[in-house]
Amino acid sequence: MTHNWDLVERLLHEAQNCAGKPFAPRQYAQDLADEQGLAATADLDHLRAQATRYEARLLENGFIEPRPESEGGNGENFVL
């Protein structure tokens, strides 16, 4: 299995910095595609779906966890 490490890195970075706002993996995938100039050539639906699967895997394997309310958690964001 190959991984999109740029996308994984983006998701981890955004998890670290998402205090007070919802974690939005599909939007982060779109942003990454835009920054890399891939928006016109990449299958964005596939990239967005991949981001959602990565979110689930990161959570299931303990790489991210729900952010505590005392740290800006709102039930929709994470910490590393």
Short mmCIF file of N, CA and C in Angstrom, two decimals:
data_model
loop_
_atom_site.label_atom_id
_atom_site.label_comp_id
_atom_site.label_asym_id
_atom_site.label_seq_id
_atom_site.Cartn_x
_atom_site.Cartn_y
_atom_site.Cartn_z
N MET A 1 0.85 -1.18 0.00
CA MET A 1 0.00 0.00 0.00
C MET A 1 0.89 1.24 0.00
N THR A 2 0.59 2.16 -0.86
CA THR A 2 1.32 3.43 -0.88
C THR A 2 0.49 4.49 -0.17
N HIS A 3 1.17 5.46 0.37
CA HIS A 3 0.51 6.53 1.10
C HIS A 3 0.88 7.87 0.49
N ASN A 4 0.00 8.81 0.59
CA ASN A 4 0.25 10.18 0.18
C ASN A 4 0.80 10.89 1.42
N TRP A 5 2.12 10.87 1.56
CA TRP A 5 2.75 11.40 2.77
C TRP A 5 2.57 12.90 2.92
N ASP A 6 2.46 13.62 1.82
CA ASP A 6 2.17 15.05 1.92
C ASP A 6 0.81 15.28 2.57
N LEU A 7 -0.14 14.46 2.22
CA LEU A 7 -1.48 14.58 2.79
C LEU A 7 -1.48 14.17 4.26
N VAL A 8 -0.79 13.09 4.59
CA VAL A 8 -0.70 12.65 5.99
C VAL A 8 -0.07 13.76 6.83
N GLU A 9 1.02 14.33 6.33
CA GLU A 9 1.69 15.42 7.05
C GLU A 9 0.76 16.61 7.24
N ARG A 10 0.00 16.96 6.21
CA ARG A 10 -0.95 18.07 6.31
C ARG A 10 -2.01 17.79 7.37
N LEU A 11 -2.53 16.57 7.39
CA LEU A 11 -3.55 16.23 8.37
C LEU A 11 -3.01 16.31 9.79
N LEU A 12 -1.80 15.82 10.00
CA LEU A 12 -1.20 15.90 11.34
C LEU A 12 -0.94 17.35 11.74
N HIS A 13 -0.46 18.14 10.81
CA HIS A 13 -0.22 19.56 11.09
C HIS A 13 -1.52 20.26 11.46
N GLU A 14 -2.57 20.01 10.70
CA GLU A 14 -3.85 20.65 10.97
C GLU A 14 -4.46 20.16 12.28
N ALA A 15 -4.27 18.88 12.61
CA ALA A 15 -4.76 18.37 13.89
C ALA A 15 -4.09 19.11 15.04
N GLN A 16 -2.81 19.36 14.88
CA GLN A 16 -2.04 20.05 15.91
C GLN A 16 -2.51 21.50 16.08
N ASN A 17 -3.01 22.11 15.02
CA ASN A 17 -3.34 23.53 15.03
C ASN A 17 -4.83 23.84 14.90
N CYS A 18 -5.69 22.90 15.24
CA CYS A 18 -7.13 23.12 15.01
C CYS A 18 -7.91 23.46 16.27
N ALA A 19 -7.26 23.99 17.28
CA ALA A 19 -7.98 24.34 18.52
C ALA A 19 -9.09 25.33 18.21
N GLY A 20 -10.28 25.05 18.72
CA GLY A 20 -11.40 25.96 18.58
C GLY A 20 -12.12 25.90 17.24
N LYS A 21 -11.68 25.05 16.33
CA LYS A 21 -12.36 24.93 15.05
C LYS A 21 -12.43 23.46 14.66
N PRO A 22 -13.41 23.07 13.86
CA PRO A 22 -13.55 21.67 13.45
C PRO A 22 -12.39 21.21 12.56
N PHE A 23 -12.03 19.96 12.69
CA PHE A 23 -11.04 19.32 11.83
C PHE A 23 -11.74 19.02 10.51
N ALA A 24 -11.15 19.44 9.40
CA ALA A 24 -11.81 19.33 8.09
C ALA A 24 -10.87 18.66 7.08
N PRO A 25 -10.73 17.33 7.13
CA PRO A 25 -9.77 16.66 6.27
C PRO A 25 -10.02 16.84 4.78
N ARG A 26 -11.27 16.89 4.37
CA ARG A 26 -11.57 17.06 2.94
C ARG A 26 -11.12 18.43 2.44
N GLN A 27 -11.29 19.44 3.27
CA GLN A 27 -10.84 20.79 2.90
C GLN A 27 -9.31 20.85 2.86
N TYR A 28 -8.65 20.17 3.80
CA TYR A 28 -7.19 20.17 3.83
C TYR A 28 -6.64 19.49 2.57
N ALA A 29 -7.32 18.45 2.09
CA ALA A 29 -6.92 17.79 0.85
C ALA A 29 -7.06 18.76 -0.33
N GLN A 30 -8.16 19.49 -0.37
CA GLN A 30 -8.37 20.49 -1.42
C GLN A 30 -7.29 21.56 -1.38
N ASP A 31 -6.98 22.05 -0.18
CA ASP A 31 -5.95 23.07 -0.02
C ASP A 31 -4.60 22.57 -0.50
N LEU A 32 -4.26 21.34 -0.14
CA LEU A 32 -2.99 20.76 -0.57
C LEU A 32 -2.93 20.65 -2.09
N ALA A 33 -4.00 20.19 -2.69
CA ALA A 33 -4.05 20.07 -4.15
C ALA A 33 -3.89 21.44 -4.80
N ASP A 34 -4.53 22.46 -4.25
CA ASP A 34 -4.39 23.81 -4.79
C ASP A 34 -2.95 24.31 -4.69
N GLU A 35 -2.34 24.10 -3.52
CA GLU A 35 -0.97 24.56 -3.31
C GLU A 35 0.03 23.86 -4.22
N GLN A 36 -0.21 22.60 -4.50
CA GLN A 36 0.71 21.82 -5.33
C GLN A 36 0.37 21.92 -6.81
N GLY A 37 -0.65 22.71 -7.14
CA GLY A 37 -1.04 22.86 -8.52
C GLY A 37 -1.68 21.61 -9.10
N LEU A 38 -2.26 20.79 -8.24
CA LEU A 38 -2.85 19.53 -8.68
C LEU A 38 -4.35 19.61 -8.88
N ALA A 39 -4.95 20.72 -8.49
CA ALA A 39 -6.41 20.83 -8.52
C ALA A 39 -6.98 20.55 -9.90
N ALA A 40 -6.29 20.96 -10.94
CA ALA A 40 -6.81 20.78 -12.29
C ALA A 40 -6.56 19.38 -12.83
N THR A 41 -5.56 18.68 -12.28
CA THR A 41 -5.20 17.38 -12.84
C THR A 41 -5.55 16.21 -11.95
N ALA A 42 -5.61 16.41 -10.66
CA ALA A 42 -5.85 15.30 -9.73
C ALA A 42 -7.34 15.00 -9.60
N ASP A 43 -7.63 13.80 -9.24
CA ASP A 43 -9.00 13.41 -8.94
C ASP A 43 -9.29 13.87 -7.52
N LEU A 44 -9.88 15.05 -7.39
CA LEU A 44 -10.08 15.66 -6.08
C LEU A 44 -11.01 14.85 -5.20
N ASP A 45 -12.01 14.21 -5.77
CA ASP A 45 -12.90 13.37 -4.96
C ASP A 45 -12.12 12.23 -4.33
N HIS A 46 -11.20 11.64 -5.10
CA HIS A 46 -10.37 10.56 -4.57
C HIS A 46 -9.47 11.09 -3.45
N LEU A 47 -8.86 12.25 -3.64
CA LEU A 47 -7.98 12.84 -2.64
C LEU A 47 -8.75 13.18 -1.37
N ARG A 48 -9.93 13.72 -1.52
CA ARG A 48 -10.77 14.04 -0.35
C ARG A 48 -11.17 12.78 0.40
N ALA A 49 -11.55 11.74 -0.32
CA ALA A 49 -11.92 10.47 0.31
C ALA A 49 -10.72 9.86 1.02
N GLN A 50 -9.56 9.98 0.40
CA GLN A 50 -8.33 9.48 1.00
C GLN A 50 -8.06 10.21 2.32
N ALA A 51 -8.27 11.51 2.36
CA ALA A 51 -8.08 12.29 3.58
C ALA A 51 -9.01 11.81 4.68
N THR A 52 -10.23 11.49 4.35
CA THR A 52 -11.19 10.99 5.33
C THR A 52 -10.75 9.63 5.87
N ARG A 53 -10.25 8.77 4.99
CA ARG A 53 -9.75 7.46 5.44
C ARG A 53 -8.53 7.62 6.33
N TYR A 54 -7.64 8.54 5.97
CA TYR A 54 -6.46 8.79 6.80
C TYR A 54 -6.86 9.30 8.18
N GLU A 55 -7.84 10.18 8.23
CA GLU A 55 -8.32 10.68 9.52
C GLU A 55 -8.74 9.50 10.41
N ALA A 56 -9.52 8.60 9.85
CA ALA A 56 -10.00 7.44 10.61
C ALA A 56 -8.83 6.58 11.08
N ARG A 57 -7.86 6.35 10.21
CA ARG A 57 -6.71 5.52 10.58
C ARG A 57 -5.86 6.19 11.65
N LEU A 58 -5.64 7.48 11.52
CA LEU A 58 -4.85 8.20 12.51
C LEU A 58 -5.53 8.14 13.88
N LEU A 59 -6.84 8.25 13.90
CA LEU A 59 -7.59 8.18 15.14
C LEU A 59 -7.58 6.76 15.72
N GLU A 60 -7.86 5.78 14.87
CA GLU A 60 -7.90 4.38 15.32
C GLU A 60 -6.56 3.92 15.89
N ASN A 61 -5.48 4.39 15.31
CA ASN A 61 -4.15 3.94 15.72
C ASN A 61 -3.50 4.85 16.76
N GLY A 62 -4.23 5.82 17.27
CA GLY A 62 -3.74 6.63 18.37
C GLY A 62 -2.79 7.76 18.01
N PHE A 63 -2.65 8.06 16.73
CA PHE A 63 -1.78 9.17 16.33
C PHE A 63 -2.42 10.52 16.63
N ILE A 64 -3.75 10.56 16.58
CA ILE A 64 -4.51 11.74 16.99
C ILE A 64 -5.59 11.27 17.96
N GLU A 65 -6.05 12.20 18.79
CA GLU A 65 -7.14 11.88 19.73
C GLU A 65 -7.96 13.14 19.93
N PRO A 66 -9.19 12.98 20.41
CA PRO A 66 -10.04 14.15 20.61
C PRO A 66 -9.36 15.19 21.52
N ARG A 67 -9.45 16.44 21.11
CA ARG A 67 -8.84 17.54 21.86
C ARG A 67 -9.67 17.82 23.11
N PRO A 68 -9.04 17.91 24.28
CA PRO A 68 -9.78 18.24 25.51
C PRO A 68 -10.38 19.65 25.43
N GLU A 69 -11.52 19.83 26.05
CA GLU A 69 -12.16 21.16 26.06
C GLU A 69 -11.23 22.23 26.61
N SER A 70 -10.42 21.87 27.60
CA SER A 70 -9.49 22.83 28.21
C SER A 70 -8.43 23.33 27.23
N GLU A 71 -8.27 22.62 26.10
CA GLU A 71 -7.30 23.01 25.07
C GLU A 71 -7.99 23.47 23.79
N GLY A 72 -9.24 23.86 23.89
CA GLY A 72 -9.97 24.34 22.72
C GLY A 72 -10.75 23.27 22.00
N GLY A 73 -10.92 22.13 22.63
CA GLY A 73 -11.68 21.03 22.02
C GLY A 73 -13.16 21.35 21.92
N ASN A 74 -13.75 20.91 20.83
CA ASN A 74 -15.18 21.14 20.62
C ASN A 74 -15.89 19.87 20.18
N GLY A 75 -15.22 18.73 20.33
CA GLY A 75 -15.80 17.46 19.90
C GLY A 75 -15.56 17.17 18.43
N GLU A 76 -15.01 18.11 17.70
CA GLU A 76 -14.77 17.94 16.27
C GLU A 76 -13.32 18.22 15.89
N ASN A 77 -12.42 18.23 16.89
CA ASN A 77 -11.02 18.48 16.57
C ASN A 77 -10.13 17.60 17.42
N PHE A 78 -8.84 17.58 17.11
CA PHE A 78 -7.92 16.60 17.67
C PHE A 78 -6.62 17.22 18.14
N VAL A 79 -5.84 16.41 18.87
CA VAL A 79 -4.45 16.72 19.22
C VAL A 79 -3.61 15.52 18.79
N LEU A 80 -2.33 15.75 18.67
CA LEU A 80 -1.40 14.64 18.33
C LEU A 80 -1.14 13.81 19.56
#
